[in-house]
Coordinates of C-alpha atoms in Angstrom, one line a residue:
M1 CA -7.2 -4.9 20.9
P2 CA -10.9 -5.9 20.4
V3 CA -11.9 -7.4 17.1
W4 CA -15.4 -6.1 16.3
K5 CA -18.0 -8.9 16.0
S6 CA -21.5 -8.6 14.5
T7 CA -24.8 -9.0 16.5
T8 CA -28.4 -8.4 15.5
F9 CA -30.2 -5.0 15.8
S10 CA -33.9 -4.7 16.0
R11 CA -33.9 -1.0 15.1
R12 CA -34.7 -0.2 11.5
S13 CA -34.4 3.3 9.9
C14 CA -34.6 4.8 6.5
W15 CA -30.8 5.5 6.7
W16 CA -30.1 1.9 7.7
I17 CA -32.2 0.6 4.8
A18 CA -30.3 2.9 2.4
A19 CA -27.0 1.6 3.7
K20 CA -28.2 -1.9 3.3
V21 CA -29.2 -1.2 -0.3
L22 CA -25.8 0.4 -1.0
F23 CA -24.1 -2.7 0.3
L24 CA -26.2 -5.1 -1.7
I25 CA -25.5 -3.1 -4.8
S26 CA -21.8 -3.2 -4.0
C27 CA -22.0 -7.0 -3.8
L28 CA -23.7 -7.3 -7.1
T29 CA -21.7 -4.9 -9.2
G30 CA -18.1 -4.2 -10.1
C31 CA -15.5 -6.3 -11.8
G32 CA -14.3 -9.6 -10.4
P33 CA -13.3 -13.1 -11.5
S34 CA -16.8 -14.2 -12.3
A35 CA -20.3 -12.7 -12.4
S36 CA -21.5 -15.2 -9.7
Q37 CA -18.8 -14.5 -7.2
V38 CA -19.8 -12.7 -4.0
R39 CA -17.5 -9.8 -3.2
V40 CA -15.4 -9.7 -0.1
R41 CA -16.9 -7.2 2.4
T42 CA -14.7 -4.5 3.7
G43 CA -14.7 -3.3 7.2
A44 CA -16.4 -0.1 6.1
E45 CA -19.2 -2.1 4.5
V46 CA -19.6 -4.2 7.6
L47 CA -19.7 -1.2 9.8
A48 CA -22.1 0.7 7.5
A49 CA -24.5 -2.2 7.5
R50 CA -24.4 -2.1 11.3
Q51 CA -25.3 1.6 11.4
F52 CA -21.8 2.5 12.5
D53 CA -22.5 1.3 16.0
V54 CA -19.0 1.6 17.3
L55 CA -19.1 5.3 16.4
Q56 CA -22.5 6.1 17.9
G57 CA -22.5 9.2 20.0
K58 CA -18.9 10.0 19.1
R59 CA -17.1 12.9 17.5
V60 CA -15.2 11.2 14.7
G61 CA -12.1 12.0 12.7
L62 CA -11.6 10.1 9.5
I63 CA -8.3 9.2 7.8
A64 CA -9.2 8.3 4.3
N65 CA -8.7 8.9 0.6
H66 CA -10.6 8.2 -2.7
T67 CA -10.5 4.4 -2.0
A68 CA -12.9 4.7 1.0
R69 CA -16.0 3.9 -0.9
I70 CA -19.0 1.6 -0.6
D71 CA -20.1 1.1 -4.2
T72 CA -20.1 4.6 -5.6
T73 CA -20.7 6.4 -2.2
H74 CA -17.7 7.8 -0.3
L75 CA -17.5 6.9 3.4
I76 CA -17.4 10.6 4.2
D77 CA -20.9 11.1 2.7
L78 CA -22.2 8.1 4.6
L79 CA -20.7 9.2 7.9
V80 CA -21.8 12.9 7.6
T81 CA -25.4 11.8 7.3
A82 CA -25.3 8.8 9.7
P83 CA -27.7 9.2 12.7
G84 CA -25.8 9.5 16.0
V85 CA -22.4 10.0 14.3
E86 CA -20.7 13.4 14.3
L87 CA -17.9 13.6 11.7
V88 CA -15.8 16.6 12.6
A89 CA -12.5 16.4 10.7
L90 CA -10.8 14.6 7.8
F91 CA -7.2 13.6 7.4
A92 CA -5.4 13.0 4.0
P93 CA -2.4 10.6 3.5
E94 CA 0.1 10.8 0.6
H95 CA -1.6 11.5 -2.8
G96 CA -4.4 13.5 -1.0
L97 CA -8.0 13.0 -0.1
R98 CA -8.9 12.4 -3.8
G99 CA -5.8 10.4 -4.6
T100 CA -4.6 12.5 -7.5
A101 CA -1.4 14.1 -6.1
A102 CA 2.0 12.8 -7.5
A103 CA 4.3 10.6 -5.4
G104 CA 6.2 12.8 -3.0
E105 CA 4.0 15.9 -3.6
E106 CA 3.2 17.7 -0.4
I107 CA -0.5 17.8 0.5
Q108 CA -1.9 21.1 1.9
D109 CA -4.5 21.6 4.6
G110 CA -7.9 22.7 3.4
R111 CA -11.6 22.1 3.5
D112 CA -13.7 19.4 1.8
V113 CA -15.8 21.1 -0.8
R114 CA -18.8 18.8 -0.3
T115 CA -19.0 18.8 3.5
G116 CA -17.1 21.9 4.5
L117 CA -15.1 19.8 7.0
P118 CA -11.5 20.7 7.7
V119 CA -9.0 18.4 5.9
Y120 CA -5.7 18.0 7.6
S121 CA -2.7 16.9 5.6
L122 CA -0.6 14.0 6.9
Y123 CA 1.8 14.2 4.0
G124 CA 3.8 17.4 4.0
A125 CA 5.3 19.3 6.9
V126 CA 3.2 17.1 9.2
H127 CA 3.1 13.3 9.1
K128 CA 1.4 12.7 12.4
P129 CA -1.9 14.3 13.7
T130 CA -1.1 17.1 16.2
P131 CA -2.9 17.5 19.5
E132 CA -4.6 20.6 18.0
M133 CA -6.0 18.5 15.2
L134 CA -7.4 15.9 17.6
A135 CA -8.7 18.3 20.2
N136 CA -12.3 17.9 19.3
I137 CA -12.2 14.2 18.4
E138 CA -13.2 11.1 20.5
V139 CA -12.4 8.4 18.0
L140 CA -10.1 8.3 15.0
V141 CA -11.0 6.0 12.1
F142 CA -8.7 4.7 9.4
D143 CA -10.0 3.6 6.0
V144 CA -7.4 3.6 3.3
Q145 CA -6.7 0.8 0.8
D146 CA -3.1 -0.3 1.2
V147 CA -0.9 -2.2 -1.3
G148 CA 0.8 -4.6 1.0
V149 CA 4.4 -3.3 0.5
R150 CA 6.5 -1.9 3.3
F151 CA 7.6 1.2 1.5
Y152 CA 4.1 2.3 0.5
T153 CA 3.6 5.2 2.9
Y154 CA -0.1 4.6 3.9
I155 CA 1.1 2.1 6.6
S156 CA 3.4 4.7 8.1
T157 CA 0.5 7.1 8.3
L158 CA -1.4 4.3 10.1
G159 CA 1.2 3.8 12.8
L160 CA 1.8 7.5 13.4
A161 CA -1.9 8.1 13.7
M162 CA -2.2 5.3 16.2
Q163 CA 0.6 6.9 18.2
A164 CA -1.2 10.3 18.1
A165 CA -4.5 8.7 19.2
A166 CA -2.7 7.0 22.1
E167 CA -1.1 10.2 23.2
A168 CA -4.4 12.1 23.0
G169 CA -6.3 9.3 24.9
I170 CA -8.8 8.7 22.1
S171 CA -9.9 5.4 20.5
F172 CA -8.6 4.2 17.1
V173 CA -10.7 2.1 14.7
V174 CA -9.3 0.4 11.6
L175 CA -11.8 -0.6 8.9
D176 CA -10.0 -3.6 7.5
R177 CA -9.3 -4.0 3.7
P178 CA -7.9 -6.8 1.7
N179 CA -4.1 -7.0 1.1
P180 CA -4.0 -6.9 -2.7
L181 CA -1.0 -9.2 -2.7
G182 CA -2.7 -11.8 -0.5
G183 CA -1.8 -13.0 3.0
E184 CA 0.6 -15.9 2.2
N185 CA 3.5 -14.4 0.3
V186 CA 6.1 -12.9 2.7
S187 CA 9.4 -11.9 1.2
G188 CA 12.2 -9.3 1.0
F189 CA 14.7 -7.9 3.4
V190 CA 13.4 -7.0 6.9
L191 CA 14.0 -3.4 7.6
E192 CA 17.0 -2.6 9.8
P193 CA 16.5 0.1 12.5
E194 CA 19.0 2.5 11.0
Q195 CA 17.0 2.6 7.7
A196 CA 13.7 3.6 9.4
S197 CA 12.0 6.5 7.7
F198 CA 8.5 7.5 6.5
V199 CA 9.0 5.1 3.6
G200 CA 9.8 2.2 5.9
L201 CA 8.9 2.6 9.6
Y202 CA 8.7 -1.0 10.9
P203 CA 11.1 -4.0 11.0
I204 CA 9.0 -6.0 8.6
P205 CA 9.7 -7.6 5.2
I206 CA 9.0 -5.7 2.0
I207 CA 6.0 -8.0 1.3
Y208 CA 4.6 -8.7 4.8
G209 CA 1.3 -10.5 4.0
L210 CA -1.0 -8.8 6.4
T211 CA -4.2 -6.8 6.0
I212 CA -4.1 -3.2 7.3
G213 CA -6.1 -4.3 10.4
E214 CA -3.7 -7.2 11.1
L215 CA -0.7 -4.8 10.7
A216 CA -2.3 -2.4 13.2
R217 CA -2.5 -5.3 15.7
L218 CA 1.1 -6.2 15.1
I219 CA 2.3 -2.6 15.4
Q220 CA 0.6 -2.3 18.8
G221 CA 1.2 -5.9 20.1
E222 CA 4.9 -5.9 19.2
R223 CA 5.4 -2.3 20.3
L224 CA 6.8 -1.3 16.9
L225 CA 6.2 2.3 17.9
P226 CA 6.5 3.6 21.4
G227 CA 3.5 4.7 23.5
L228 CA 0.9 2.3 22.1
E229 CA 0.4 0.2 25.3
N230 CA -2.9 1.8 26.3
L231 CA -4.3 2.6 22.9
K232 CA -7.9 1.4 22.6
L233 CA -7.6 -0.3 19.1
T234 CA -10.6 -1.8 17.4
V235 CA -10.4 -3.6 14.0
V236 CA -13.6 -4.0 12.1
P237 CA -12.7 -7.2 10.1
L238 CA -13.4 -8.2 6.6
E239 CA -16.0 -10.8 5.7
G240 CA -15.2 -13.5 3.1
W241 CA -11.5 -12.8 2.8
R242 CA -9.0 -15.7 2.8
R243 CA -5.2 -15.5 2.9
S244 CA -4.9 -17.2 -0.4
M245 CA -6.8 -14.3 -2.1
Q246 CA -5.0 -11.8 -4.4
W247 CA -7.0 -8.8 -5.4
P248 CA -8.7 -10.4 -8.5
D249 CA -10.1 -13.1 -6.2
T250 CA -12.0 -10.6 -4.0
G251 CA -14.6 -9.8 -6.6
R252 CA -13.9 -6.1 -6.0
P253 CA -13.1 -3.5 -8.6
W254 CA -9.6 -2.2 -8.7
I255 CA -9.5 1.5 -7.5
P256 CA -5.9 2.7 -8.1
P257 CA -4.6 3.5 -4.6
S258 CA -2.3 6.1 -6.2
P259 CA -1.9 7.5 -9.7
N260 CA 1.1 5.3 -10.7
L261 CA -0.6 2.0 -9.7
P262 CA -3.4 2.1 -12.3
T263 CA -3.7 -1.7 -12.5
F264 CA -3.3 -4.7 -10.1
D265 CA -0.4 -5.9 -12.2
A266 CA 1.4 -2.6 -11.6
A267 CA 0.8 -2.9 -7.9
L268 CA 2.0 -6.6 -8.0
A269 CA 5.2 -5.6 -9.8
Y270 CA 5.8 -2.5 -7.7
A271 CA 7.3 -4.5 -4.8
G272 CA 10.3 -5.4 -6.9
T273 CA 10.5 -2.7 -9.7
C274 CA 10.3 0.2 -7.2
F275 CA 14.0 -0.5 -6.6
F276 CA 14.6 1.3 -9.9
E277 CA 13.7 4.6 -8.3
A278 CA 17.3 4.4 -7.0
V279 CA 19.1 3.6 -10.3
A280 CA 20.2 5.8 -13.2
G281 CA 17.0 5.1 -15.2
S282 CA 13.3 4.9 -14.9
E283 CA 10.8 2.7 -13.1
G284 CA 8.2 3.6 -15.8
R285 CA 6.7 6.7 -14.2
G286 CA 5.7 9.1 -17.0
T287 CA 4.6 6.2 -19.2
A288 CA 1.4 4.2 -19.7
L289 CA 3.1 1.3 -17.8
P290 CA 4.5 2.5 -14.5
F291 CA 6.4 -0.2 -12.6
L292 CA 5.8 -2.7 -15.5
Q293 CA 8.5 -1.3 -17.8
I294 CA 12.0 -0.1 -16.7
G295 CA 14.9 1.2 -18.5
T296 CA 18.3 3.0 -18.5
P297 CA 20.0 5.1 -21.2
W298 CA 22.5 2.4 -22.2
V299 CA 21.4 -1.2 -22.1
D300 CA 20.6 -3.4 -25.1
P301 CA 16.9 -4.2 -24.7
Q302 CA 16.9 -7.5 -26.7
A303 CA 20.1 -8.8 -24.9
L304 CA 18.6 -7.9 -21.6
A305 CA 15.3 -9.6 -22.3
D306 CA 17.1 -12.7 -23.5
T307 CA 19.2 -12.8 -20.4
L308 CA 16.2 -12.5 -18.1
N309 CA 14.0 -14.9 -20.0
A310 CA 16.8 -17.5 -19.9
R311 CA 16.5 -17.5 -16.1
S312 CA 12.9 -18.8 -16.4
L313 CA 11.6 -16.8 -13.5
P314 CA 8.2 -17.9 -12.3
G315 CA 5.1 -16.1 -13.6
V316 CA 6.8 -13.5 -15.8
R317 CA 8.2 -13.0 -19.2
F318 CA 10.3 -10.0 -20.4
L319 CA 9.9 -8.1 -23.7
P320 CA 12.5 -5.6 -25.0
A321 CA 11.2 -2.1 -24.5
T322 CA 12.1 1.4 -25.5
F323 CA 10.3 4.4 -24.0
T324 CA 10.5 8.1 -23.2
P325 CA 9.1 9.4 -19.9
Q326 CA 6.8 12.4 -20.4
P327 CA 4.7 14.4 -17.9
R328 CA 1.5 12.6 -17.1
P329 CA -1.2 12.9 -14.3
G330 CA 0.5 11.7 -11.2
A331 CA 4.0 12.1 -12.7
P332 CA 4.3 15.8 -13.7
Q333 CA 8.1 15.7 -13.7
P334 CA 9.2 12.0 -14.3
R335 CA 12.9 11.2 -14.0
Y336 CA 14.7 11.2 -17.4
Q337 CA 11.9 13.2 -18.8
G338 CA 12.2 13.4 -22.6
Q339 CA 15.1 11.0 -22.7
R340 CA 15.0 7.8 -24.7
L341 CA 15.5 4.8 -22.4
Y342 CA 16.1 1.1 -23.1
G343 CA 15.1 -1.9 -21.0
V344 CA 12.3 -4.4 -20.6
R345 CA 8.6 -4.7 -20.1
L346 CA 7.3 -7.2 -17.6
V347 CA 4.4 -9.4 -18.8
I348 CA 3.0 -11.2 -15.8
T349 CA 1.8 -14.6 -17.0
D350 CA 0.9 -16.2 -13.7
R351 CA 0.1 -13.9 -10.8
R352 CA 0.2 -16.6 -8.2
S353 CA 3.6 -17.9 -9.0
F354 CA 5.1 -14.5 -9.8
Q355 CA 7.6 -13.4 -7.1
P356 CA 7.8 -9.6 -7.1
V357 CA 10.8 -8.9 -4.8
E358 CA 12.8 -11.8 -6.2
T359 CA 12.1 -10.6 -9.7
G360 CA 13.2 -7.1 -8.7
I361 CA 16.6 -8.6 -7.5
H362 CA 17.1 -10.4 -10.8
L363 CA 16.3 -7.2 -12.7
L364 CA 18.8 -5.2 -10.7
H365 CA 21.4 -7.8 -11.2
A366 CA 20.8 -8.1 -15.0
F367 CA 20.7 -4.4 -15.6
Y368 CA 23.9 -3.9 -13.5
H369 CA 25.8 -6.5 -15.5
Q370 CA 24.4 -5.3 -18.9
T371 CA 25.6 -1.8 -18.0
P372 CA 28.9 -0.8 -19.7
P373 CA 31.8 -1.0 -17.3
A374 CA 32.4 2.7 -17.5
Q375 CA 28.8 3.4 -16.3
Q376 CA 28.6 0.7 -13.6
A377 CA 29.9 3.0 -10.9
R378 CA 26.9 5.3 -11.3
F379 CA 24.3 2.6 -12.1
I380 CA 23.0 2.9 -8.5
E381 CA 22.4 6.6 -8.7
R382 CA 21.0 6.9 -5.2
P383 CA 22.5 4.3 -2.9
Q384 CA 20.9 5.8 0.2
W385 CA 17.5 5.6 -1.4
L386 CA 18.1 2.0 -2.4
A387 CA 18.9 1.2 1.3
R388 CA 15.7 2.9 2.4
L389 CA 13.6 0.9 0.0
A390 CA 15.4 -2.4 0.6
G391 CA 15.6 -1.7 4.4
T392 CA 19.3 -2.5 4.4
E393 CA 22.6 -1.4 2.8
R394 CA 23.4 -5.1 2.1
L395 CA 21.6 -5.1 -1.2
Y396 CA 23.9 -2.4 -2.6
T397 CA 27.0 -4.0 -1.1
L398 CA 26.1 -7.5 -2.5
L399 CA 25.4 -6.0 -6.0
Q400 CA 28.8 -4.3 -6.0
Q401 CA 30.5 -7.5 -4.8
G402 CA 29.0 -9.4 -7.8
A403 CA 26.8 -11.6 -5.7
S404 CA 24.3 -13.8 -7.7
P405 CA 20.6 -13.1 -7.4
E406 CA 20.2 -16.4 -5.5
T407 CA 22.8 -15.3 -2.9
I408 CA 21.0 -12.0 -2.4
I409 CA 17.6 -13.6 -2.1
A410 CA 18.9 -16.2 0.4
D411 CA 20.2 -13.3 2.6
W412 CA 16.7 -12.5 3.9
H413 CA 15.3 -16.1 4.3
Q414 CA 16.1 -16.4 8.0
A415 CA 14.7 -13.0 9.0
V416 CA 11.5 -13.7 7.0
T417 CA 11.0 -17.0 8.7
A418 CA 11.3 -15.3 12.1
F419 CA 8.8 -12.6 11.0
Q420 CA 6.3 -15.2 10.0
E421 CA 6.3 -16.6 13.5
Q422 CA 6.2 -13.1 15.0
R423 CA 3.1 -12.1 13.1
R424 CA 1.1 -15.3 13.8
P425 CA -0.7 -14.1 17.0
Y426 CA -2.1 -11.1 15.1
L427 CA -3.7 -12.9 12.1
L428 CA -7.4 -12.5 11.9
Y429 CA -8.0 -14.8 8.9

């Protein structure tokens, strides 16, 4: 599993100068914590500045979406014009090559309008590249911005693509990207084997604290999928990233990785509020605040907010909220469409101390106990989906048994500690 290191080239070309200019512009523009801060360099930026040397003379397939950019230029456009690199096929994860499809919406095969290259869907009938798709490819490249949450499907696409590359005998290159949630927080249930699915493929916690490149190394090194022993895996690492960094610390602009994560705060809350996909209510899709406001048809918003605020959860306050989900881009048919819902809005006051998964447990507990007794039996509307998201049926069982949030949270501590030791050999930063 080589980690690509930089050396010095003497060759200079017009294309290389253009790539350098793009990188320098990307370092000086965009939003960040301060105007003087130098941006973290992504693996794609590092590789572009080095003339894509690990791809020279190769027929390349690229797994990417709209986040694969260097400043305003898409990686596709750089690769298709890069001397010595032959880009032959594109692969699209969930939400599509342009990142506009709704969650769960099947992506169709097609052709890229700009380049004419074939675009193969990895979210539909096929989740794993087929031998036919890879027949003309020598190296498969992955450049997709992840969220750092186990049930976000881009990391399942990563592992299945690694497996397909191993089976085809071709190389696999991961262009590393920052974990938006940082590299220190690790929390949530570790997925049990019987709950494995495309929304949770690996026995890792909900928040696992690894970059996409580190995760690829873990997947191969721990044999989390079969057949990866002989895969030639290369990770092009980040420059300037530290484990303590959350997204705002990177100096990089937030590009929504999917339509319902329009802000970093939405992505931060998502690790806990996504549980509400399984309840009789809404996680905020179909509103301006997906994953930052949640509601059901029957709770008292003020009483609920008071209950949650009395717990003094770190880094967050709760406001009473009333909302009605309506069709929006990325949520054409939101659950409880047109129905008035009552709940709370999360206001994240301190991103560093905020604990997304733990907050999600408190929210589930508070909503459940604010639900009228006659409705409690159907509060968890989709228990199997809750088990998929949590990675275990224990969350549903503990809620029904009346366990406190503290008891539920303590349930994963031992497994998380073991995972932190397991991941240690694969850390790059």
